[in-house]
């Protein structure tokens, strides 16, 4: 007779992305039986989709401690802690080797999409016997798995937000889907033809929008006729520029500085106060025809933008439909666990000011179910992998019965704060394709022109012209230098 009591069942981890694999690593270290179910045919399917993007957080913030220990024991050579990986680097140098470890590989099932969760023989209404009933995970093919607990690290990548400003699809948005890209299109690579020599409207105000706008500006240097409009709901884009040179993650600050430069120099046309109400097709062929975006404010006033392509950098939201038969306590605003929501509310916090949290803040009235990673953040837009790693460390400790370790939650996140000009400039230079030697040479030539230039920005531009650095790279470096040197009380090198 098969023993289906919860104590003899594995913990089910949904998703083999960075946080899901970290959960598996922590469970493996604690000898807690587990199974990882992944909808894709390889680990980190979502990360692979944005493999061309360079992260603004260095390796030291992107590798989970338990995963690092398991990899190191197997002879893994850790990447330079200060280097900035791309999504592809993250997969190739960290996530794929992690998933292939003997401690994890036999317990990962690929092509296993979870379509529903419940309790064995019990629906959401029944209370008696609930805590002792096993979880049931129903897969797309009809197979069912039993588990003692569920760590849902399925993420939000497959659930992008709509272009419509009120959270609903804009009128005509589904019909115009062929003109709309979500997330982080590879405008310099596989998606180049969709944007080269054409007009793209980027909708959104976060880091994804900034990355796409910077890439489009680089494309415009190489492809005449490429034009860019940035549509934001706010009247002022200042919040999107972030901390600039005061950011503890230099590459994150550099992105904001570069974006500010694009707007200030007119290389990107800003459309403030644009609240998309409708999207109208102006033809039938996305490769040739355009669409019209219509903004309508509360007084009925309208603005219109016409484009060949729309990038919806509007973020993502969790899909809780698989948990319809579980008892979740979600904040009505954030769609995050109620205890976590006030700690991550974007009206009050950036990703660097989030209070450390673990299994207690992530718990629901459904004992043993935890949503982690991006999914745990609900509608909050800013998340660092390091946060998810600490979440699953705490949960794994709780599931192993080590409540002291589970309650001891510590997390040092990089926030807005003073960083060095050399580190910040180098991070931006590397992101723009310069080598460290080229960046050092640029600093040396810039130094020669500081005394004769009205601003540090002008000095960088002059130096970049001498060295043959293209205009987009030069202007972005100049914007960052201006933030560093021209601001009151700016730190020196």
Short mmCIF file of C-alpha atoms in Angstrom, two decimals, residues 150-331:
data_model
loop_
_atom_site.label_atom_id
_atom_site.label_comp_id
_atom_site.label_asym_id
_atom_site.label_seq_id
_atom_site.Cartn_x
_atom_site.Cartn_y
_atom_site.Cartn_z
CA UNK A 150 3.81 23.74 -2.62
CA UNK A 151 6.36 26.46 -3.41
CA UNK A 152 4.92 28.32 -6.40
CA UNK A 153 7.77 30.00 -8.27
CA UNK A 154 5.95 30.06 -11.61
CA UNK A 155 6.55 33.79 -12.03
CA UNK A 156 4.56 36.28 -14.08
CA UNK A 157 6.28 36.25 -17.50
CA UNK A 158 3.32 34.69 -19.30
CA UNK A 159 0.88 37.27 -17.91
CA UNK A 160 1.85 40.73 -19.23
CA UNK A 161 -0.18 43.77 -18.30
CA UNK A 162 -2.34 45.37 -20.94
CA UNK A 163 -1.54 48.58 -22.77
CA UNK A 164 -4.81 50.11 -21.57
CA UNK A 165 -4.18 52.72 -18.89
CA UNK A 166 -6.95 51.47 -16.60
CA UNK A 167 -5.61 47.92 -16.39
CA UNK A 168 -8.08 46.59 -18.96
CA UNK A 169 -7.17 45.93 -22.59
CA UNK A 170 -7.43 49.16 -24.56
CA UNK A 171 -10.32 49.18 -27.03
CA UNK A 172 -9.05 47.32 -30.07
CA UNK A 173 -5.95 46.02 -28.28
CA UNK A 174 -6.64 42.30 -28.88
CA UNK A 175 -7.29 43.02 -32.56
CA UNK A 176 -3.97 44.89 -32.82
CA UNK A 177 -1.94 42.16 -31.09
CA UNK A 178 0.20 41.64 -34.21
CA UNK A 179 1.64 45.14 -33.79
CA UNK A 180 2.39 44.83 -30.05
CA UNK A 181 5.46 43.33 -28.37
CA UNK A 182 5.47 42.73 -24.62
CA UNK A 183 8.39 42.79 -22.22
CA UNK A 184 11.87 43.14 -23.71
CA UNK A 185 12.04 42.63 -27.49
CA UNK A 186 15.49 42.08 -28.96
CA UNK A 187 15.47 45.22 -31.09
CA UNK A 188 19.17 44.90 -31.95
CA UNK A 189 18.94 41.21 -32.77
CA UNK A 190 16.09 38.90 -33.73
CA UNK A 191 13.46 41.68 -33.71
CA UNK A 192 15.59 44.25 -35.54
CA UNK A 193 13.56 44.21 -38.78
CA UNK A 194 10.38 45.14 -36.93
CA UNK A 195 11.93 48.43 -35.73
CA UNK A 196 14.71 49.43 -38.16
CA UNK A 197 13.72 52.48 -40.19
CA UNK A 198 10.32 52.57 -38.55
CA UNK A 199 8.53 54.40 -35.73
CA UNK A 200 8.19 52.58 -32.40
CA UNK A 201 6.12 53.74 -29.46
CA UNK A 202 7.29 52.39 -26.10
CA UNK A 203 4.55 52.42 -23.46
CA UNK A 204 5.66 52.16 -19.82
CA UNK A 205 7.92 53.84 -17.31
CA UNK A 206 10.06 51.12 -15.69
CA UNK A 207 13.44 49.51 -16.32
CA UNK A 208 12.09 47.41 -19.21
CA UNK A 209 10.97 50.56 -21.01
CA UNK A 210 14.33 52.21 -20.34
CA UNK A 211 16.29 49.23 -21.68
CA UNK A 212 14.19 49.13 -24.85
CA UNK A 213 14.48 52.89 -25.40
CA UNK A 214 18.27 52.76 -25.05
CA UNK A 215 18.48 49.87 -27.50
CA UNK A 216 16.21 51.67 -29.98
CA UNK A 217 18.43 54.76 -29.78
CA UNK A 218 21.43 52.59 -30.64
CA UNK A 219 19.47 51.10 -33.54
CA UNK A 220 18.59 54.60 -34.77
CA UNK A 221 22.31 55.39 -35.09
CA UNK A 222 22.74 52.51 -37.51
CA UNK A 223 19.37 52.55 -39.27
CA UNK A 224 18.23 55.90 -40.77
CA UNK A 225 14.56 56.64 -40.36
CA UNK A 226 14.27 54.87 -37.03
CA UNK A 227 12.20 57.07 -34.71
CA UNK A 228 11.14 56.57 -31.11
CA UNK A 229 8.33 57.87 -28.91
CA UNK A 230 8.05 57.21 -25.20
CA UNK A 231 4.47 57.28 -23.90
CA UNK A 232 4.04 57.58 -20.13
CA UNK A 233 0.98 58.12 -17.97
CA UNK A 234 2.73 60.59 -15.66
CA UNK A 235 3.10 64.27 -16.51
CA UNK A 236 6.79 64.20 -15.54
CA UNK A 237 9.27 61.39 -16.37
CA UNK A 238 11.59 62.19 -13.44
CA UNK A 239 10.61 59.10 -11.45
CA UNK A 240 11.71 56.89 -14.35
CA UNK A 241 15.21 58.34 -14.27
CA UNK A 242 15.77 56.77 -10.83
CA UNK A 243 18.67 57.63 -8.57
CA UNK A 244 21.18 58.24 -11.35
CA UNK A 245 24.65 58.44 -9.89
CA UNK A 246 23.32 57.91 -6.35
CA UNK A 247 22.19 54.35 -7.10
CA UNK A 248 24.08 51.55 -5.34
CA UNK A 249 23.72 49.50 -8.52
CA UNK A 250 25.74 51.63 -10.96
CA UNK A 251 24.25 50.00 -14.05
CA UNK A 252 20.73 50.69 -12.79
CA UNK A 253 21.64 54.32 -12.19
CA UNK A 254 23.32 54.50 -15.57
CA UNK A 255 20.15 53.31 -17.30
CA UNK A 256 18.25 56.22 -15.76
CA UNK A 257 20.96 58.69 -16.72
CA UNK A 258 21.02 57.41 -20.28
CA UNK A 259 17.24 57.63 -20.55
CA UNK A 260 17.27 61.22 -19.30
CA UNK A 261 19.83 62.05 -21.94
CA UNK A 262 17.68 60.59 -24.71
CA UNK A 263 14.77 62.79 -23.71
CA UNK A 264 16.83 65.93 -23.10
CA UNK A 265 18.52 65.72 -26.50
CA UNK A 266 15.32 64.91 -28.38
CA UNK A 267 16.51 61.51 -29.57
CA UNK A 268 13.39 60.13 -27.91
CA UNK A 269 10.14 62.07 -28.20
CA UNK A 270 8.32 62.14 -24.87
CA UNK A 271 4.53 61.83 -24.80
CA UNK A 272 3.63 62.61 -21.16
CA UNK A 273 0.18 62.18 -19.70
CA UNK A 274 -0.58 59.53 -22.33
CA UNK A 275 -3.24 57.14 -21.04
CA UNK A 276 -3.99 54.64 -23.77
CA UNK A 277 -7.73 54.25 -24.31
CA UNK A 278 -7.84 52.65 -27.76
CA UNK A 279 -5.58 51.10 -30.39
CA UNK A 280 -6.76 51.22 -33.99
CA UNK A 281 -5.32 49.20 -36.83
CA UNK A 282 -4.63 51.26 -39.96
CA UNK A 283 -4.29 48.21 -42.17
CA UNK A 284 -4.05 44.44 -42.07
CA UNK A 285 -0.30 43.77 -42.32
CA UNK A 286 1.87 44.37 -39.20
CA UNK A 287 4.97 44.28 -41.40
CA UNK A 288 3.76 47.24 -43.50
CA UNK A 289 0.84 49.05 -41.91
CA UNK A 290 0.58 51.21 -38.81
CA UNK A 291 -1.58 51.47 -35.74
CA UNK A 292 -2.95 54.52 -33.98
CA UNK A 293 -2.87 54.82 -30.20
CA UNK A 294 -5.49 57.07 -28.65
CA UNK A 295 -5.14 58.60 -25.19
CA UNK A 296 -8.21 59.96 -23.41
CA UNK A 297 -8.14 61.79 -20.08
CA UNK A 298 -10.90 62.17 -17.50
CA UNK A 299 -12.25 65.26 -19.30
CA UNK A 300 -12.48 63.46 -22.62
CA UNK A 301 -9.46 65.19 -24.17
CA UNK A 302 -7.65 62.99 -26.66
CA UNK A 303 -4.09 62.62 -27.95
CA UNK A 304 -3.05 60.29 -30.75
CA UNK A 305 0.19 58.59 -31.76
CA UNK A 306 0.74 56.67 -34.98
CA UNK A 307 3.38 53.94 -35.06
CA UNK A 308 4.63 50.92 -36.94
CA UNK A 309 5.29 49.07 -33.70
CA UNK A 310 4.22 49.25 -30.06
CA UNK A 311 6.35 47.91 -27.20
CA UNK A 312 4.20 47.35 -24.12
CA UNK A 313 6.72 47.70 -21.29
CA UNK A 314 3.84 47.81 -18.84
CA UNK A 315 4.93 45.05 -16.49
CA UNK A 316 3.37 41.75 -15.55
CA UNK A 317 0.82 40.42 -13.11
CA UNK A 318 0.42 37.05 -11.36
CA UNK A 319 -2.04 34.46 -12.59
CA UNK A 320 -3.75 32.95 -9.55
CA UNK A 321 -6.27 30.87 -11.48
CA UNK A 322 -4.51 27.58 -10.71
CA UNK A 323 -5.16 28.22 -6.99
CA UNK A 324 -8.95 28.70 -7.24
CA UNK A 325 -9.49 25.74 -4.90
CA UNK A 326 -6.97 26.97 -2.32
CA UNK A 327 -7.54 29.52 0.43
CA UNK A 328 -5.41 32.53 -0.37
CA UNK A 329 -5.37 35.85 1.47
CA UNK A 330 -4.36 38.38 -1.18
CA UNK A 331 -4.12 42.11 -0.68
#
